[in-house]
């Protein structure tokens, strides 16, 4: 039975006695080149140049291998290494080496950088590197719970929490996040009226959308952690935008007048309340004063009456003298008359007495 040979003429079942010589291999290659170009004496003269070309090619191959064997991971990222397409390991930031010539492939994933996706608008220079083409006008068109249309713009800020899940668990995870975000936002906006969406319900919408987006991201094993959902501009559709703005202006004017009325109310009513309390306190003070004075006068009268019963003449005379002491200083003109005299008593000028003193 004839033996099966490979291209080099060596049987598959036999083992060569010694490894092939590099010079022999190069010589065979040169001979083949000579045969392909017609061979002859001119081929012998070109052996040196062909060898140099092969040497240069070999050096270029080695240099290319060395150049592709090292890579650098930024400080805010990690590198996911694949060997022949299969996941191998995660590599931290710094300078690292890998097997060249496409054996090992690395993918840089920014795990410490906050990424964001914008819906309905685009900030120049802030585009998500994982984000593909999109239709901004379509994704902002929503229907509220009271069957009104609204154009909602929002931003989702997220981080890559697990680079392996982000790369291998879900195909196009950033695009999946866009679909999840759009679906959740339509659901949350659809549960509220257009006035709530535009005015008082913005914060509740942001919180509820954040919770639901994170739940779906965890359910789909996307390797994404959502940090914040922030609503931007919320407008009605363009055909009714002017009428809607007029309604908003009227609402704002109403709120302005209400606030001004409340300001005047808060200015006048507390002042009136303060004056009322002041008058009440003054009346209470006057009442207490009069009661205390009356009680004091009653006690004084009782005390005088008790003394009067003990010595009526003495008490009567003392009361007379005390009364005269209290009354006389308030009388401007004073004339003293003697009832027993038959004529006029010479005038004693008591008012001018102090004026004539030296």
Short mmCIF file of C-alpha atoms in Angstrom, two decimals:
data_model
loop_
_atom_site.label_atom_id
_atom_site.label_comp_id
_atom_site.label_asym_id
_atom_site.label_seq_id
_atom_site.Cartn_x
_atom_site.Cartn_y
_atom_site.Cartn_z
CA UNK A 1 0.00 0.00 0.00
CA UNK A 2 1.54 3.32 -0.96
CA UNK A 3 2.37 5.70 1.87
CA UNK A 4 0.66 9.06 2.23
CA UNK A 5 2.99 12.03 2.10
CA UNK A 6 2.59 15.73 2.90
CA UNK A 7 3.77 18.55 0.65
CA UNK A 8 7.39 18.21 1.81
CA UNK A 9 7.55 14.52 0.79
CA UNK A 10 7.78 13.23 4.38
CA UNK A 11 5.35 10.46 5.37
CA UNK A 12 2.75 11.51 8.00
CA UNK A 13 3.61 8.58 10.23
CA UNK A 14 7.40 9.17 10.23
CA UNK A 15 9.30 11.74 12.35
CA UNK A 16 12.17 13.75 10.76
CA UNK A 17 15.53 13.08 12.24
CA UNK A 18 16.53 16.79 12.55
CA UNK A 19 14.67 20.10 12.23
CA UNK A 20 14.83 21.72 8.81
CA UNK A 21 17.61 24.27 8.26
CA UNK A 22 16.56 27.89 7.71
CA UNK A 23 19.21 28.29 5.03
CA UNK A 24 17.88 25.32 3.12
CA UNK A 25 14.36 26.69 3.29
CA UNK A 26 15.53 30.09 2.04
CA UNK A 27 17.55 28.39 -0.72
CA UNK A 28 14.51 26.43 -1.86
CA UNK A 29 12.47 29.59 -1.87
CA UNK A 30 15.11 31.36 -3.95
CA UNK A 31 15.20 28.44 -6.38
CA UNK A 32 11.45 28.61 -6.78
CA UNK A 33 11.68 32.34 -7.46
CA UNK A 34 14.35 31.65 -10.07
CA UNK A 35 12.13 29.06 -11.69
CA UNK A 36 9.20 31.41 -11.80
CA UNK A 37 11.31 34.15 -13.42
CA UNK A 38 13.05 31.89 -15.95
CA UNK A 39 16.19 30.96 -13.92
CA UNK A 40 19.77 31.34 -15.25
CA UNK A 41 22.93 33.17 -14.46
CA UNK A 42 21.03 36.37 -13.84
CA UNK A 43 19.15 34.58 -11.00
CA UNK A 44 22.44 33.76 -9.29
CA UNK A 45 23.35 37.43 -9.29
CA UNK A 46 20.07 38.34 -7.65
CA UNK A 47 20.31 35.84 -4.78
CA UNK A 48 21.80 38.44 -2.49
CA UNK A 49 19.10 41.05 -3.19
CA UNK A 50 16.30 38.52 -2.71
CA UNK A 51 17.83 37.46 0.59
CA UNK A 52 17.99 41.06 1.71
CA UNK A 53 14.31 41.56 0.81
CA UNK A 54 13.36 38.47 2.76
CA UNK A 55 15.41 39.63 5.72
CA UNK A 56 13.76 43.07 5.62
CA UNK A 57 10.35 41.44 5.40
CA UNK A 58 11.18 39.23 8.35
CA UNK A 59 12.36 42.22 10.37
CA UNK A 60 9.21 44.14 9.48
CA UNK A 61 7.11 41.19 10.60
CA UNK A 62 8.98 41.03 13.91
CA UNK A 63 8.64 44.80 14.41
CA UNK A 64 4.94 44.69 13.65
CA UNK A 65 4.51 41.87 16.14
CA UNK A 66 6.38 43.79 18.83
CA UNK A 67 4.43 46.98 18.07
CA UNK A 68 1.10 45.18 18.43
CA UNK A 69 2.17 43.31 21.58
CA UNK A 70 1.82 46.22 24.04
CA UNK A 71 -1.03 48.57 24.80
CA UNK A 72 -1.97 51.22 27.35
CA UNK A 73 -5.18 51.38 29.38
CA UNK A 74 -6.32 54.90 30.50
CA UNK A 75 -6.84 55.65 34.17
CA UNK A 76 -10.65 55.81 33.87
CA UNK A 77 -10.98 52.54 31.95
CA UNK A 78 -10.27 48.82 31.96
CA UNK A 79 -9.30 46.55 29.07
CA UNK A 80 -11.22 43.38 28.27
CA UNK A 81 -8.83 40.83 26.72
CA UNK A 82 -10.05 38.17 24.27
CA UNK A 83 -7.92 35.30 23.01
CA UNK A 84 -9.11 33.92 19.69
CA UNK A 85 -12.42 35.69 20.37
CA UNK A 86 -12.98 34.12 23.81
CA UNK A 87 -13.03 36.26 26.95
CA UNK A 88 -9.78 35.91 28.91
CA UNK A 89 -9.52 38.59 31.64
CA UNK A 90 -9.93 42.20 32.68
CA UNK A 91 -6.83 44.39 32.75
CA UNK A 92 -6.51 47.44 35.03
CA UNK A 93 -5.11 50.83 33.89
CA UNK A 94 -1.46 51.00 32.89
CA UNK A 95 0.97 49.54 30.33
CA UNK A 96 0.38 45.86 29.44
CA UNK A 97 1.44 43.27 26.88
CA UNK A 98 -0.50 40.72 24.85
CA UNK A 99 0.07 38.08 22.22
CA UNK A 100 0.52 39.78 18.83
CA UNK A 101 -0.79 39.15 15.33
CA UNK A 102 -4.44 39.15 16.34
CA UNK A 103 -4.16 36.31 18.84
CA UNK A 104 -5.17 38.58 21.72
CA UNK A 105 -7.61 41.43 21.17
CA UNK A 106 -8.31 44.18 23.71
CA UNK A 107 -11.34 46.43 24.09
CA UNK A 108 -11.03 49.59 26.21
CA UNK A 109 -14.16 50.18 28.33
CA UNK A 110 -14.46 53.50 30.31
CA UNK A 111 -15.89 52.15 33.58
CA UNK A 112 -15.13 55.29 35.65
CA UNK A 113 -16.41 57.82 33.14
CA UNK A 114 -19.98 59.08 33.27
CA UNK A 115 -21.64 58.66 29.89
CA UNK A 116 -24.87 60.24 28.78
CA UNK A 117 -27.51 59.83 26.13
CA UNK A 118 -29.52 62.81 24.91
CA UNK A 119 -33.05 62.45 23.59
CA UNK A 120 -34.54 65.11 21.32
CA UNK A 121 -31.41 67.24 21.07
CA UNK A 122 -27.65 66.87 20.69
CA UNK A 123 -24.95 68.82 22.50
CA UNK A 124 -21.96 69.50 20.22
CA UNK A 125 -18.97 67.42 21.24
CA UNK A 126 -20.89 65.43 23.88
CA UNK A 127 -22.06 62.47 21.81
CA UNK A 128 -22.05 59.03 23.41
CA UNK A 129 -19.29 56.91 21.76
CA UNK A 130 -21.56 53.84 21.97
CA UNK A 131 -24.52 55.64 20.43
CA UNK A 132 -25.51 55.10 16.84
CA UNK A 133 -27.65 57.13 14.46
CA UNK A 134 -31.02 58.24 15.79
CA UNK A 135 -34.13 60.22 14.91
CA UNK A 136 -34.41 63.00 17.51
CA UNK A 137 -37.75 64.33 16.30
CA UNK A 138 -39.50 60.98 16.54
CA UNK A 139 -38.33 59.98 20.02
CA UNK A 140 -39.60 63.19 21.63
CA UNK A 141 -43.20 62.84 20.42
CA UNK A 142 -45.34 61.51 23.28
CA UNK A 143 -48.98 61.34 24.34
CA UNK A 144 -49.91 62.30 27.90
CA UNK A 145 -52.56 60.70 30.09
CA UNK A 146 -55.19 63.30 29.12
CA UNK A 147 -54.62 62.54 25.39
CA UNK A 148 -52.55 65.66 24.73
CA UNK A 149 -49.37 65.64 22.66
CA UNK A 150 -46.06 66.86 24.02
CA UNK A 151 -42.45 67.05 22.85
CA UNK A 152 -40.28 65.79 25.72
CA UNK A 153 -36.49 66.15 25.79
CA UNK A 154 -34.44 64.38 28.45
CA UNK A 155 -30.96 63.14 29.33
CA UNK A 156 -29.87 59.80 30.79
CA UNK A 157 -26.52 59.70 32.60
CA UNK A 158 -25.06 56.25 33.21
CA UNK A 159 -21.88 54.31 33.93
CA UNK A 160 -20.60 50.93 32.79
CA UNK A 161 -20.63 48.87 35.98
CA UNK A 162 -19.65 45.49 34.48
CA UNK A 163 -17.58 45.65 31.26
CA UNK A 164 -17.91 41.90 30.54
CA UNK A 165 -21.72 42.02 30.65
CA UNK A 166 -21.69 45.28 28.71
CA UNK A 167 -19.69 43.73 25.85
CA UNK A 168 -20.94 40.15 25.71
CA UNK A 169 -24.36 39.73 27.37
CA UNK A 170 -26.41 42.09 25.19
CA UNK A 171 -25.85 43.04 21.59
CA UNK A 172 -25.51 46.84 21.26
CA UNK A 173 -26.16 47.64 24.95
CA UNK A 174 -26.11 51.42 24.40
CA UNK A 175 -28.79 51.18 21.73
CA UNK A 176 -30.75 48.83 23.98
CA UNK A 177 -30.52 51.44 26.73
CA UNK A 178 -31.96 54.02 24.32
CA UNK A 179 -34.91 51.78 23.57
CA UNK A 180 -35.42 51.08 27.28
CA UNK A 181 -35.22 54.76 28.15
CA UNK A 182 -37.65 55.78 25.43
CA UNK A 183 -40.12 53.06 26.41
CA UNK A 184 -40.00 53.93 30.11
CA UNK A 185 -40.34 57.66 29.48
CA UNK A 186 -43.38 57.13 27.27
CA UNK A 187 -44.94 54.96 29.98
CA UNK A 188 -44.28 57.48 32.76
CA UNK A 189 -45.44 60.49 30.72
CA UNK A 190 -48.54 58.59 29.60
CA UNK A 191 -49.65 58.24 33.23
CA UNK A 192 -49.82 62.02 33.80
CA UNK A 193 -51.59 65.04 32.39
CA UNK A 194 -49.82 67.54 30.20
CA UNK A 195 -49.91 70.17 32.96
CA UNK A 196 -48.18 67.78 35.38
CA UNK A 197 -45.55 66.91 32.79
CA UNK A 198 -44.76 70.55 32.07
CA UNK A 199 -45.03 72.04 35.57
CA UNK A 200 -45.36 70.23 38.90
CA UNK A 201 -44.67 66.62 37.91
CA UNK A 202 -41.16 66.90 36.49
CA UNK A 203 -39.31 65.69 39.58
CA UNK A 204 -41.66 62.74 40.09
CA UNK A 205 -41.22 61.75 36.44
CA UNK A 206 -37.43 61.83 36.76
CA UNK A 207 -37.41 59.68 39.91
CA UNK A 208 -39.89 57.11 38.59
CA UNK A 209 -38.15 56.85 35.21
CA UNK A 210 -34.77 56.33 36.91
CA UNK A 211 -36.10 53.46 39.02
CA UNK A 212 -37.79 51.71 36.09
CA UNK A 213 -34.80 52.11 33.76
CA UNK A 214 -32.46 50.63 36.35
CA UNK A 215 -34.82 47.69 36.91
CA UNK A 216 -34.92 46.90 33.19
CA UNK A 217 -31.14 47.33 32.83
CA UNK A 218 -30.62 44.83 35.65
CA UNK A 219 -33.19 42.45 34.17
CA UNK A 220 -31.52 42.49 30.75
CA UNK A 221 -28.02 42.06 32.31
CA UNK A 222 -26.66 45.06 30.45
CA UNK A 223 -23.86 45.86 32.90
CA UNK A 224 -25.04 49.49 33.16
CA UNK A 225 -25.71 51.61 36.26
CA UNK A 226 -27.97 54.62 35.64
CA UNK A 227 -27.02 57.67 37.71
CA UNK A 228 -29.60 60.28 36.74
CA UNK A 229 -32.56 61.00 34.49
CA UNK A 230 -33.10 64.70 33.85
CA UNK A 231 -35.93 66.31 31.92
CA UNK A 232 -35.04 69.23 29.67
CA UNK A 233 -37.42 71.17 27.42
CA UNK A 234 -41.06 70.06 27.31
CA UNK A 235 -43.11 71.76 24.62
CA UNK A 236 -46.40 71.18 22.82
CA UNK A 237 -46.38 70.31 19.11
CA UNK A 238 -45.54 73.18 16.78
CA UNK A 239 -49.07 73.62 15.28
CA UNK A 240 -50.51 74.43 18.72
CA UNK A 241 -47.42 75.92 20.32
CA UNK A 242 -48.55 79.56 19.99
CA UNK A 243 -51.94 78.86 21.54
CA UNK A 244 -50.31 76.85 24.27
CA UNK A 245 -47.91 79.70 25.01
CA UNK A 246 -50.83 82.09 25.30
CA UNK A 247 -52.52 79.77 27.77
CA UNK A 248 -49.27 79.56 29.75
CA UNK A 249 -48.95 83.34 29.76
CA UNK A 250 -52.51 83.67 31.02
CA UNK A 251 -51.79 81.09 33.69
CA UNK A 252 -48.66 82.95 34.69
CA UNK A 253 -50.56 86.24 34.86
CA UNK A 254 -53.15 84.56 37.05
CA UNK A 255 -50.48 83.20 39.36
CA UNK A 256 -48.83 86.63 39.44
CA UNK A 257 -52.06 88.37 40.48
CA UNK A 258 -52.72 85.70 43.10
CA UNK A 259 -49.24 86.12 44.50
CA UNK A 260 -49.60 89.89 44.60
CA UNK A 261 -52.95 89.56 46.41
CA UNK A 262 -51.41 87.16 48.89
CA UNK A 263 -48.53 89.56 49.43
CA UNK A 264 -50.93 92.41 50.23
CA UNK A 265 -52.97 90.08 52.42
CA UNK A 266 -49.85 89.02 54.31
CA UNK A 267 -48.87 92.66 54.65
CA UNK A 268 -52.21 94.08 55.92
CA UNK A 269 -53.74 91.22 57.89
CA UNK A 270 -50.77 90.60 60.22
CA UNK A 271 -50.55 94.36 60.89
CA UNK A 272 -54.25 94.48 61.78
CA UNK A 273 -53.86 91.37 63.93
CA UNK A 274 -50.96 93.02 65.73
CA UNK A 275 -52.89 96.22 66.36
CA UNK A 276 -55.85 94.18 67.62
CA UNK A 277 -53.64 92.24 70.02
CA UNK A 278 -52.05 95.50 71.20
CA UNK A 279 -55.42 97.09 71.90
CA UNK A 280 -56.59 93.98 73.75
CA UNK A 281 -53.45 93.94 75.86
CA UNK A 282 -53.82 97.66 76.64
CA UNK A 283 -57.45 97.12 77.66
CA UNK A 284 -56.48 94.20 79.85
CA UNK A 285 -53.75 96.27 81.45
CA UNK A 286 -56.13 99.17 82.11
CA UNK A 287 -58.72 96.77 83.56
CA UNK A 288 -56.17 95.21 85.88
CA UNK A 289 -54.91 98.65 86.88
CA UNK A 290 -58.39 99.93 87.77
CA UNK A 291 -59.21 96.76 89.68
CA UNK A 292 -55.99 96.99 91.64
CA UNK A 293 -56.54 100.70 92.37
CA UNK A 294 -60.11 100.05 93.52
CA UNK A 295 -59.02 97.19 95.73
CA UNK A 296 -56.23 99.34 97.16
CA UNK A 297 -58.63 102.24 97.84
CA UNK A 298 -61.05 99.84 99.51
CA UNK A 299 -58.35 98.44 101.74
CA UNK A 300 -57.13 101.96 102.57
CA UNK A 301 -60.68 103.09 103.41
CA UNK A 302 -61.18 100.05 105.62
CA UNK A 303 -57.91 100.77 107.38
CA UNK A 304 -58.91 104.45 107.91
CA UNK A 305 -62.33 103.46 109.14
CA UNK A 306 -60.79 101.12 111.70
CA UNK A 307 -58.59 103.95 112.99
CA UNK A 308 -61.50 106.39 112.92
CA UNK A 309 -63.50 104.14 115.19
CA UNK A 310 -60.67 104.16 117.70
CA UNK A 311 -60.16 108.00 117.74
CA UNK A 312 -62.72 109.89 115.62
CA UNK A 313 -61.45 113.50 116.28
CA UNK A 314 -57.84 112.68 115.67
CA UNK A 315 -58.58 110.70 112.57
CA UNK A 316 -60.96 113.39 111.22
CA UNK A 317 -58.36 116.11 111.76
CA UNK A 318 -55.58 114.01 110.17
CA UNK A 319 -57.74 113.32 107.15
CA UNK A 320 -58.52 117.05 106.86
CA UNK A 321 -54.87 117.99 107.04
CA UNK A 322 -53.84 115.34 104.48
CA UNK A 323 -56.62 116.50 102.16
CA UNK A 324 -55.55 120.14 102.46
CA UNK A 325 -51.95 119.14 101.75
CA UNK A 326 -53.07 117.46 98.56
CA UNK A 327 -55.47 120.26 97.46
CA UNK A 328 -53.74 123.50 98.41
CA UNK A 329 -50.69 123.19 96.12
CA UNK A 330 -53.02 123.04 93.09
CA UNK A 331 -54.81 126.34 93.95
CA UNK A 332 -53.29 129.36 92.23
CA UNK A 333 -54.99 132.23 94.22
CA UNK A 334 -55.28 131.76 97.96
CA UNK A 335 -57.17 134.17 100.30
CA UNK A 336 -57.35 133.50 104.03
CA UNK A 337 -60.37 134.94 105.93
CA UNK A 338 -61.01 135.00 109.66
CA UNK A 339 -64.65 134.35 110.48
CA UNK A 340 -64.37 136.06 113.87
CA UNK A 341 -63.03 139.36 112.54
CA UNK A 342 -65.42 142.21 111.68
CA UNK A 343 -63.28 143.74 109.02
CA UNK A 344 -61.18 142.69 106.15
CA UNK A 345 -58.00 140.78 106.91
CA UNK A 346 -54.96 142.29 105.32
CA UNK A 347 -53.99 140.32 102.20
CA UNK A 348 -51.29 137.77 102.65
CA UNK A 349 -49.83 137.14 99.21
CA UNK A 350 -48.93 133.50 99.45
CA UNK A 351 -48.44 133.08 95.67
CA UNK A 352 -45.81 135.79 95.40
CA UNK A 353 -44.01 134.96 98.58
CA UNK A 354 -41.24 133.14 96.80
CA UNK A 355 -40.80 135.99 94.32
CA UNK A 356 -40.18 138.60 97.11
CA UNK A 357 -37.69 136.50 99.00
CA UNK A 358 -34.16 137.94 98.81
#
